[in-house]
Structure formats: C-alpha cells, structure tokens
Amino acid sequence: MSVLTILEFPDPRLRTKAAPVTVFDAQLKRFVADMFETMYAANGVGLAATQVDVHQRVLVIDMSDERDQPLVLINAEIVEQDGAQVYQEGCLSFPGVYADVTRALKVKVKAQDADGKEFFYEAEGPQAVAVQHEMDHLAGKVFVDYLSPLKRSLLLKRLEKQRKQAASA
Ligand code: GNR
Ligand code: NI
C-alpha cells in the first residue's frame, strides 16, 4: 500500500471531472486501499480520487472516531435528498482553513462497491456533508465555490498565510 500525494488548491487538476469506473479488478482494489491509507495518514474523514490525481469516480469516507468504519462509494449518484444544514467544512486540498457551507441534510446515494455490486447508502448530518463534499470533488468542484466572492478571497488569503507559516516553521 502507498500514501498518495494530495493535490492542493489552486492546482488546476482539482477541476477535472472524473469518469465512471468500468473495470472492477485487482488494480481498483489496490487503489481503494491506497486511498484509505492516504486519508488515514492525513487524518481526513473523506477523500476523493480527484485529490490524488486519479480521475475516476471513487470516494472513501470514515467518519468514526475509532477510524474503523471505512466506506467506499464507486460511481455514486444522489437519488434523493432532503432538507438543509450548515456545517463548518475543511478540505485536505485547503490545509488549515474552514468555512460554513449549506448542503442537503439527508442524501440517499446509489453506488457500487469495489466488486461492482450496486447498493444504496443513506446518510444524514455530518455523513451527508462528507458524501456531498467528496462527490463535488469528483465533479471538479471544491467547497470554496459555495462562498461569496468576499468570503472566498478572505479564506484564500488565510490559506496563503497558513502556507507561509507552515513553510517557516
Ligand atoms: O477531512 C475532512 N474533513 C471535513 C470536515 C468537514 C467537512 C468536510 C470534510 S472532508 C475533509 C477531507 C477532504 O478534503 N475530502 O475531500
Ligand atoms: Ni475535500
């Protein structure tokens, strides 16, 4: 297994739209294992393939405190959604910055597992935030896209400041 490099904003590759997975083979399973290793190494609660420069519809999530509830969604599609919630989001591609984003409260997703078997997954609250955040990455979208121009420029300035501090630490 390997820890993969996570692309950071404003890398233009984060804007790539992922293609559906069509081949469910050993290579895909290795890639999923690498995604989990990368997400856990970075202390993230989710990771989209886009963030490691693989442009296929694969996302992983683990919202548990014990880091023992891995979930992989391949070719995920939202089939139902309901309500709204505001949640303070972060992103491994924007280290050290956070912002409130409004999203659906509940989502029902149709997806495939690493063997290609179709299943439905229903999430509410923080889990639903994670699913929507990762699905956005696969569409080339990032959480700052939801902010007003003013809030976005403030956040991107903070990102620069964080980077300078991290570089001189
Ligand atoms: O680790 C992550 N935490 C997080 C917190 C609030 C809302 C969304 C997330 S996802 C993020 C990992 C990441 O960047 N996934 O794309
Ligand atoms: Ni993210």
XYZ file of N, CA and C and ligand atoms in Angstrom:
524
model
N 0.852 -1.207 0.000
C 0.000 0.000 0.000
C 0.882 1.249 0.000
N 0.336 2.339 -0.463
C 1.100 3.587 -0.505
C 0.241 4.780 -0.107
N 0.920 5.736 0.534
C 0.305 7.041 0.794
C 0.524 7.884 -0.460
N -0.567 8.379 -1.022
C -0.501 9.148 -2.269
C -0.401 10.642 -1.960
N 0.091 11.412 -2.924
C 0.214 12.868 -2.761
C -1.145 13.524 -2.996
N -1.542 14.400 -2.091
C -2.823 15.108 -2.209
C -2.597 16.454 -2.892
N -3.318 16.687 -3.978
C -3.240 17.958 -4.701
C -3.826 19.064 -3.837
N -3.202 20.232 -3.905
C -3.720 21.375 -3.145
C -4.135 22.503 -4.077
N -5.196 23.202 -3.660
C -5.673 24.392 -4.349
C -4.515 25.376 -4.491
N -4.338 26.057 -5.627
C -5.213 26.121 -6.811
C -4.792 25.177 -7.949
N -4.323 23.993 -7.643
C -3.923 23.058 -8.695
C -5.088 22.848 -9.683
N -4.875 23.149 -10.965
C -5.988 23.038 -11.925
C -6.518 21.612 -12.094
N -5.716 20.613 -11.708
C -6.184 19.222 -11.814
C -7.359 18.945 -10.880
N -7.528 19.781 -9.839
C -8.696 19.639 -8.941
C -10.001 19.967 -9.665
N -9.898 20.571 -10.849
C -11.091 20.931 -11.627
C -11.496 19.851 -12.634
N -10.765 18.756 -12.662
C -11.054 17.675 -13.609
C -12.327 16.930 -13.213
N -13.153 16.620 -14.206
C -14.367 15.848 -13.966
C -14.034 14.361 -14.118
N -14.319 13.582 -13.092
C -13.957 12.158 -13.090
C -14.880 11.346 -14.000
N -14.333 10.290 -14.568
C -15.100 9.370 -15.422
C -15.591 8.185 -14.587
N -16.689 7.567 -14.985
C -17.166 6.391 -14.250
C -16.150 5.245 -14.273
N -16.126 4.472 -13.197
C -15.317 3.253 -13.159
C -16.064 2.186 -13.947
N -15.356 1.521 -14.855
C -15.982 0.463 -15.658
C -15.350 -0.898 -15.402
N -14.122 -0.910 -14.881
C -13.405 -2.168 -14.650
C -13.191 -2.349 -13.149
N -13.735 -3.430 -12.593
C -13.628 -3.707 -11.162
C -12.625 -4.842 -10.963
N -11.332 -4.484 -10.959
C -10.295 -5.508 -10.920
C -9.384 -5.324 -9.697
N -8.297 -6.095 -9.652
C -7.369 -6.040 -8.514
C -6.698 -4.673 -8.417
N -6.467 -4.051 -9.574
C -5.842 -2.718 -9.574
C -6.746 -1.697 -8.881
N -8.052 -1.795 -9.131
C -9.010 -0.894 -8.470
C -8.966 -1.115 -6.956
N -8.922 -2.372 -6.529
C -8.895 -2.681 -5.087
C -7.621 -2.138 -4.441
N -6.499 -2.223 -5.178
C -5.246 -1.645 -4.662
C -5.375 -0.134 -4.531
N -5.999 0.482 -5.523
C -6.167 1.938 -5.480
C -7.053 2.343 -4.292
N -8.130 1.604 -4.063
C -9.020 1.896 -2.924
C -8.237 1.776 -1.607
N -7.413 0.748 -1.484
C -6.589 0.573 -0.272
C -5.636 1.754 -0.103
N -5.045 2.229 -1.192
C -4.149 3.397 -1.142
C -4.917 4.670 -0.753
N -6.154 4.787 -1.232
C -6.976 5.948 -0.858
C -7.236 5.957 0.653
N -7.588 4.781 1.210
C -7.797 4.714 2.665
C -6.514 5.046 3.412
N -5.391 4.483 2.966
C -4.124 4.742 3.659
C -3.807 6.244 3.622
N -4.057 6.870 2.476
C -3.786 8.304 2.304
C -4.709 9.137 3.192
N -5.999 8.783 3.220
C -6.968 9.515 4.045
C -6.608 9.393 5.530
N -6.287 8.180 5.992
C -5.957 7.992 7.411
C -4.650 8.709 7.762
N -3.661 8.660 6.875
C -2.375 9.323 7.140
C -2.564 10.829 7.268
N -3.532 11.379 6.531
C -3.775 12.826 6.547
C -4.816 13.222 7.604
N -5.308 12.238 8.382
C -6.362 12.490 9.380
C -7.617 13.094 8.769
N -7.951 12.690 7.555
C -9.164 13.180 6.910
C -10.335 12.261 7.206
N -11.540 12.779 7.025
C -12.739 11.950 7.186
C -13.244 11.455 5.833
N -12.648 11.966 4.760
C -13.030 11.536 3.421
C -11.932 11.881 2.444
N -12.003 11.254 1.266
C -11.033 11.566 0.210
C -11.671 11.168 -1.125
N -11.486 12.039 -2.111
C -11.971 11.746 -3.459
C -10.763 11.479 -4.364
N -10.936 10.579 -5.340
C -9.832 10.202 -6.228
C -9.212 11.415 -6.912
N -10.041 12.394 -7.250
C -9.571 13.651 -7.855
C -8.403 14.251 -7.074
N -8.487 14.184 -5.744
C -7.473 14.815 -4.887
C -6.114 14.127 -4.975
N -6.084 12.886 -5.475
C -4.804 12.197 -5.666
C -4.525 12.023 -7.160
N -5.164 12.884 -7.969
C -4.905 12.976 -9.415
C -5.300 11.718 -10.187
N -6.326 11.028 -9.690
C -6.901 9.893 -10.427
C -8.331 10.295 -10.753
N -8.668 10.362 -12.039
C -9.933 10.988 -12.411
C -11.004 9.963 -12.773
N -11.275 9.125 -11.731
C -12.319 8.107 -11.793
C -13.198 8.271 -10.571
N -14.481 7.858 -10.726
C -15.447 8.146 -9.658
C -15.338 7.188 -8.473
N -14.299 7.440 -7.656
C -14.050 6.672 -6.433
C -13.934 7.657 -5.274
N -14.676 7.389 -4.188
C -14.511 8.199 -2.980
C -14.519 7.285 -1.762
N -13.796 7.704 -0.740
C -13.770 6.956 0.523
C -14.122 7.898 1.668
N -14.750 7.322 2.693
C -15.190 8.080 3.868
C -14.970 7.210 5.103
N -14.548 7.832 6.204
C -14.619 7.186 7.513
C -14.848 8.279 8.542
N -16.073 8.360 9.035
C -16.452 9.422 9.969
C -16.311 8.954 11.419
N -15.873 7.719 11.643
C -15.855 7.192 13.012
C -14.650 7.715 13.788
N -14.817 7.886 15.112
C -13.705 8.330 15.961
C -12.612 7.268 15.998
N -13.008 6.006 15.939
C -12.048 4.907 16.047
C -11.334 4.633 14.730
N -11.779 5.318 13.647
C -11.159 5.136 12.321
C -11.257 3.680 11.876
N -12.433 3.077 12.139
C -12.591 1.663 11.821
C -13.884 1.389 11.044
N -14.429 2.451 10.395
C -15.639 2.249 9.602
C -15.455 2.749 8.167
N -14.542 2.080 7.446
C -14.274 2.508 6.065
C -15.475 2.278 5.148
N -15.750 3.273 4.327
C -16.830 3.163 3.346
C -16.282 3.622 2.005
N -16.423 2.773 0.987
C -16.021 3.186 -0.366
C -17.264 3.258 -1.244
N -17.398 4.373 -1.955
C -18.517 4.559 -2.884
C -17.927 4.763 -4.279
N -18.304 3.887 -5.189
C -17.826 3.973 -6.567
C -19.016 4.311 -7.469
N -18.813 5.251 -8.373
C -19.874 5.715 -9.280
C -21.118 6.172 -8.512
N -20.901 6.842 -7.390
C -22.025 7.280 -6.546
C -22.879 8.324 -7.267
N -24.188 8.183 -7.079
C -25.157 9.161 -7.597
C -26.153 9.441 -6.491
N -26.488 10.712 -6.283
C -27.527 11.053 -5.308
C -28.883 10.798 -5.965
N -29.692 9.929 -5.348
C -31.005 9.619 -5.920
C -32.135 10.315 -5.162
N -31.863 10.721 -3.900
C -32.834 11.504 -3.136
C -32.071 12.406 -2.201
N -32.625 13.597 -1.980
C -32.034 14.470 -0.966
C -33.118 15.302 -0.337
N -32.850 15.730 0.918
C -33.897 16.401 1.670
C -33.294 17.346 2.702
N -33.956 18.471 2.930
C -33.583 19.385 3.991
C -32.315 20.160 3.698
N -31.878 20.895 4.711
C -30.674 21.707 4.576
C -29.952 21.764 5.913
N -28.650 21.940 5.868
C -27.837 22.093 7.078
C -26.643 22.970 6.749
N -26.163 23.656 7.774
C -24.930 24.430 7.652
C -23.879 23.711 8.481
N -22.720 23.476 7.877
C -21.669 22.722 8.566
C -20.331 23.380 8.260
N -19.473 23.465 9.256
C -18.153 24.062 9.015
C -17.245 23.019 8.364
N -16.880 23.288 7.120
C -16.115 22.323 6.342
C -14.641 22.703 6.263
N -13.847 21.655 6.152
C -12.437 21.800 5.850
C -12.152 20.916 4.660
N -10.946 20.934 4.148
C -10.621 20.101 2.992
C -9.120 19.869 2.980
N -8.720 18.647 2.718
C -7.292 18.312 2.691
C -6.572 19.050 1.564
N -7.299 19.533 0.588
C -6.697 20.309 -0.505
C -6.609 21.804 -0.167
N -7.109 22.178 1.035
C -7.050 23.569 1.544
C -6.600 23.516 3.000
N -5.369 23.067 3.248
C -4.980 22.792 4.638
C -5.090 24.025 5.537
N -5.743 23.822 6.690
C -5.776 24.848 7.733
C -6.861 25.892 7.608
N -7.739 25.796 6.600
C -8.820 26.780 6.505
C -10.189 26.084 6.536
N -11.166 26.805 7.073
C -12.503 26.238 7.315
C -13.553 27.280 6.967
N -14.722 26.814 6.515
C -15.802 27.758 6.223
C -17.143 27.034 6.301
N -18.175 27.787 6.667
C -19.538 27.251 6.718
C -20.078 27.081 5.300
N -20.657 25.903 5.059
C -21.273 25.611 3.760
C -22.668 25.039 4.024
N -23.635 25.443 3.212
C -25.001 24.906 3.308
C -25.170 23.780 2.298
N -25.639 22.643 2.782
C -25.878 21.480 1.905
C -27.152 20.762 2.346
N -27.548 19.743 1.577
C -28.696 18.918 1.954
C -28.420 18.225 3.286
N -29.478 18.085 4.097
C -29.359 17.422 5.405
C -29.257 15.907 5.255
N -30.047 15.370 4.309
C -30.085 13.912 4.102
C -29.844 13.623 2.632
N -29.104 12.568 2.366
C -28.959 12.118 0.980
C -29.119 10.603 0.926
N -29.684 10.150 -0.181
C -29.708 8.715 -0.483
C -28.892 8.549 -1.753
N -27.897 7.681 -1.681
C -26.940 7.516 -2.772
C -27.035 6.105 -3.320
N -26.980 6.001 -4.631
C -26.832 4.698 -5.292
C -25.367 4.605 -5.689
N -24.708 3.497 -5.333
C -23.277 3.368 -5.618
C -22.930 1.908 -5.863
N -21.656 1.686 -6.201
C -21.136 0.320 -6.338
C -19.981 0.135 -5.370
N -19.780 -1.112 -4.913
C -18.624 -1.405 -4.073
C -17.444 -1.809 -4.978
N -16.323 -2.174 -4.356
C -15.106 -2.458 -5.131
C -15.248 -3.698 -6.016
N -16.298 -4.505 -5.781
C -16.575 -5.651 -6.662
C -17.576 -5.306 -7.754
N -18.062 -4.068 -7.743
C -19.027 -3.657 -8.758
C -20.465 -3.908 -8.362
N -20.662 -4.398 -7.142
C -22.025 -4.695 -6.673
C -22.728 -3.395 -6.286
N -23.939 -3.210 -6.809
C -24.694 -1.992 -6.550
C -25.358 -2.041 -5.177
N -25.361 -0.886 -4.482
C -26.057 -0.796 -3.196
C -26.526 0.629 -2.976
N -27.408 0.803 -1.990
C -27.880 2.137 -1.616
C -27.300 2.495 -0.259
N -26.978 3.768 -0.096
C -26.421 4.256 1.165
C -27.161 5.529 1.547
N -27.702 5.550 2.762
C -28.413 6.738 3.233
C -27.620 7.392 4.342
N -27.462 8.712 4.254
C -26.683 9.441 5.247
C -27.424 10.697 5.655
N -27.144 11.120 6.893
C -27.774 12.328 7.438
C -26.728 13.074 8.261
N -26.825 14.400 8.329
C -25.911 15.184 9.158
C -24.491 15.161 8.600
N -23.478 15.040 9.491
C -22.079 15.102 9.055
C -21.734 14.091 7.955
N -22.286 12.876 8.037
C -22.035 11.871 6.995
C -22.517 12.356 5.638
N -23.687 12.992 5.653
C -24.250 13.506 4.400
C -23.387 14.645 3.861
N -22.817 15.448 4.759
C -21.895 16.520 4.332
C -20.698 15.893 3.618
N -20.119 14.864 4.239
C -18.925 14.233 3.668
C -19.217 13.661 2.281
N -20.338 12.955 2.138
C -20.680 12.369 0.833
C -20.790 13.468 -0.231
N -21.465 14.552 0.111
C -21.656 15.637 -0.867
C -20.334 16.339 -1.177
N -19.496 16.546 -0.155
C -18.184 17.184 -0.347
C -17.309 16.346 -1.286
N -17.304 15.017 -1.074
C -16.464 14.143 -1.925
C -17.035 14.035 -3.337
N -18.361 13.960 -3.450
C -18.952 13.885 -4.799
C -18.652 15.164 -5.580
N -18.639 16.302 -4.898
C -18.265 17.561 -5.551
C -16.851 17.479 -6.136
N -15.885 16.959 -5.350
C -14.511 16.834 -5.860
C -14.498 16.072 -7.186
N -15.287 15.001 -7.260
C -15.293 14.160 -8.473
C -15.887 14.916 -9.666
N -16.661 15.970 -9.372
C -17.228 16.812 -10.435
C -16.341 18.043 -10.690
N -15.182 18.108 -10.020
C -14.269 19.236 -10.214
C -14.634 20.460 -9.392
N -15.452 20.224 -8.364
C -15.936 21.335 -7.555
C -15.317 21.281 -6.147
N -15.043 22.430 -5.557
C -14.486 22.477 -4.203
C -15.340 23.384 -3.305
N -15.199 23.208 -1.978
C -16.149 23.852 -1.053
C -16.124 25.370 -1.123
N -14.984 25.967 -1.485
C -14.946 27.439 -1.541
C -15.794 27.987 -2.690
N -16.166 27.128 -3.642
C -17.036 27.558 -4.753
C -18.405 28.026 -4.254
N -18.771 27.573 -3.034
C -20.088 27.938 -2.477
C -20.064 29.284 -1.757
N -18.869 29.825 -1.519
C -18.769 31.052 -0.723
C -18.972 32.286 -1.601
N -19.377 33.372 -0.974
C -19.471 34.646 -1.684
C -18.051 35.064 -2.070
N -17.906 35.893 -3.119
C -16.563 36.323 -3.535
C -15.756 36.920 -2.374
N -16.425 37.675 -1.522
C -15.732 38.301 -0.393
C -15.210 37.256 0.584
N -16.082 36.325 0.968
C -15.672 35.269 1.909
C -14.582 34.391 1.314
N -14.716 34.135 -0.004
C -13.727 33.286 -0.672
C -12.357 33.960 -0.676
N -12.309 35.224 -1.004
C -10.993 35.876 -1.068
C -10.361 35.967 0.320
N -11.196 36.157 1.349
C -10.696 36.165 2.734
C -10.076 34.814 3.091
N -10.789 33.749 2.719
C -10.334 32.397 3.031
C -9.047 32.059 2.275
N -8.959 32.496 1.020
C -7.775 32.174 0.215
C -6.562 32.965 0.710
N -6.813 34.164 1.261
C -5.718 34.921 1.891
C -5.220 34.185 3.133
N -6.184 33.650 3.902
C -5.818 32.886 5.102
C -5.017 31.637 4.718
N -5.403 31.030 3.608
C -4.700 29.834 3.129
C -3.235 30.176 2.823
N -3.020 31.311 2.154
C -1.658 31.770 1.843
C -0.845 32.003 3.115
N -1.493 32.638 4.094
C -0.834 32.949 5.360
C -0.431 31.657 6.085
N -1.376 30.702 6.112
C -1.104 29.393 6.730
C 0.096 28.729 6.067
N 0.143 28.824 4.748
C 1.218 28.182 3.994
C 2.565 28.809 4.329
N 2.588 30.149 4.411
C 3.850 30.831 4.741
C 4.310 30.438 6.133
N 3.348 30.376 7.065
C 3.708 29.993 8.444
C 4.221 28.557 8.486
N 3.539 27.683 7.737
C 3.947 26.276 7.727
C 5.348 26.130 7.107
N 5.641 26.955 6.095
C 6.929 26.870 5.402
C 8.076 27.381 6.268
N 7.775 28.319 7.176
C 8.844 28.899 8.000
C 8.935 28.222 9.376
N 8.051 27.263 9.644
C 8.038 26.615 10.956
C 9.129 25.546 11.078
O -11.127 15.676 6.432
C -12.073 16.355 6.018
N -12.896 16.936 6.919
C -14.074 17.553 6.564
C -14.686 18.337 7.540
C -15.876 18.944 7.254
C -16.480 18.763 6.035
C -15.869 18.009 5.057
C -14.676 17.398 5.322
S -13.918 16.410 4.116
C -12.255 16.564 4.580
C -11.386 15.636 3.740
C -11.427 16.107 2.316
O -10.911 17.109 1.908
N -12.131 15.386 1.493
O -12.280 15.770 0.222
Ni -12.034 17.936 0.231
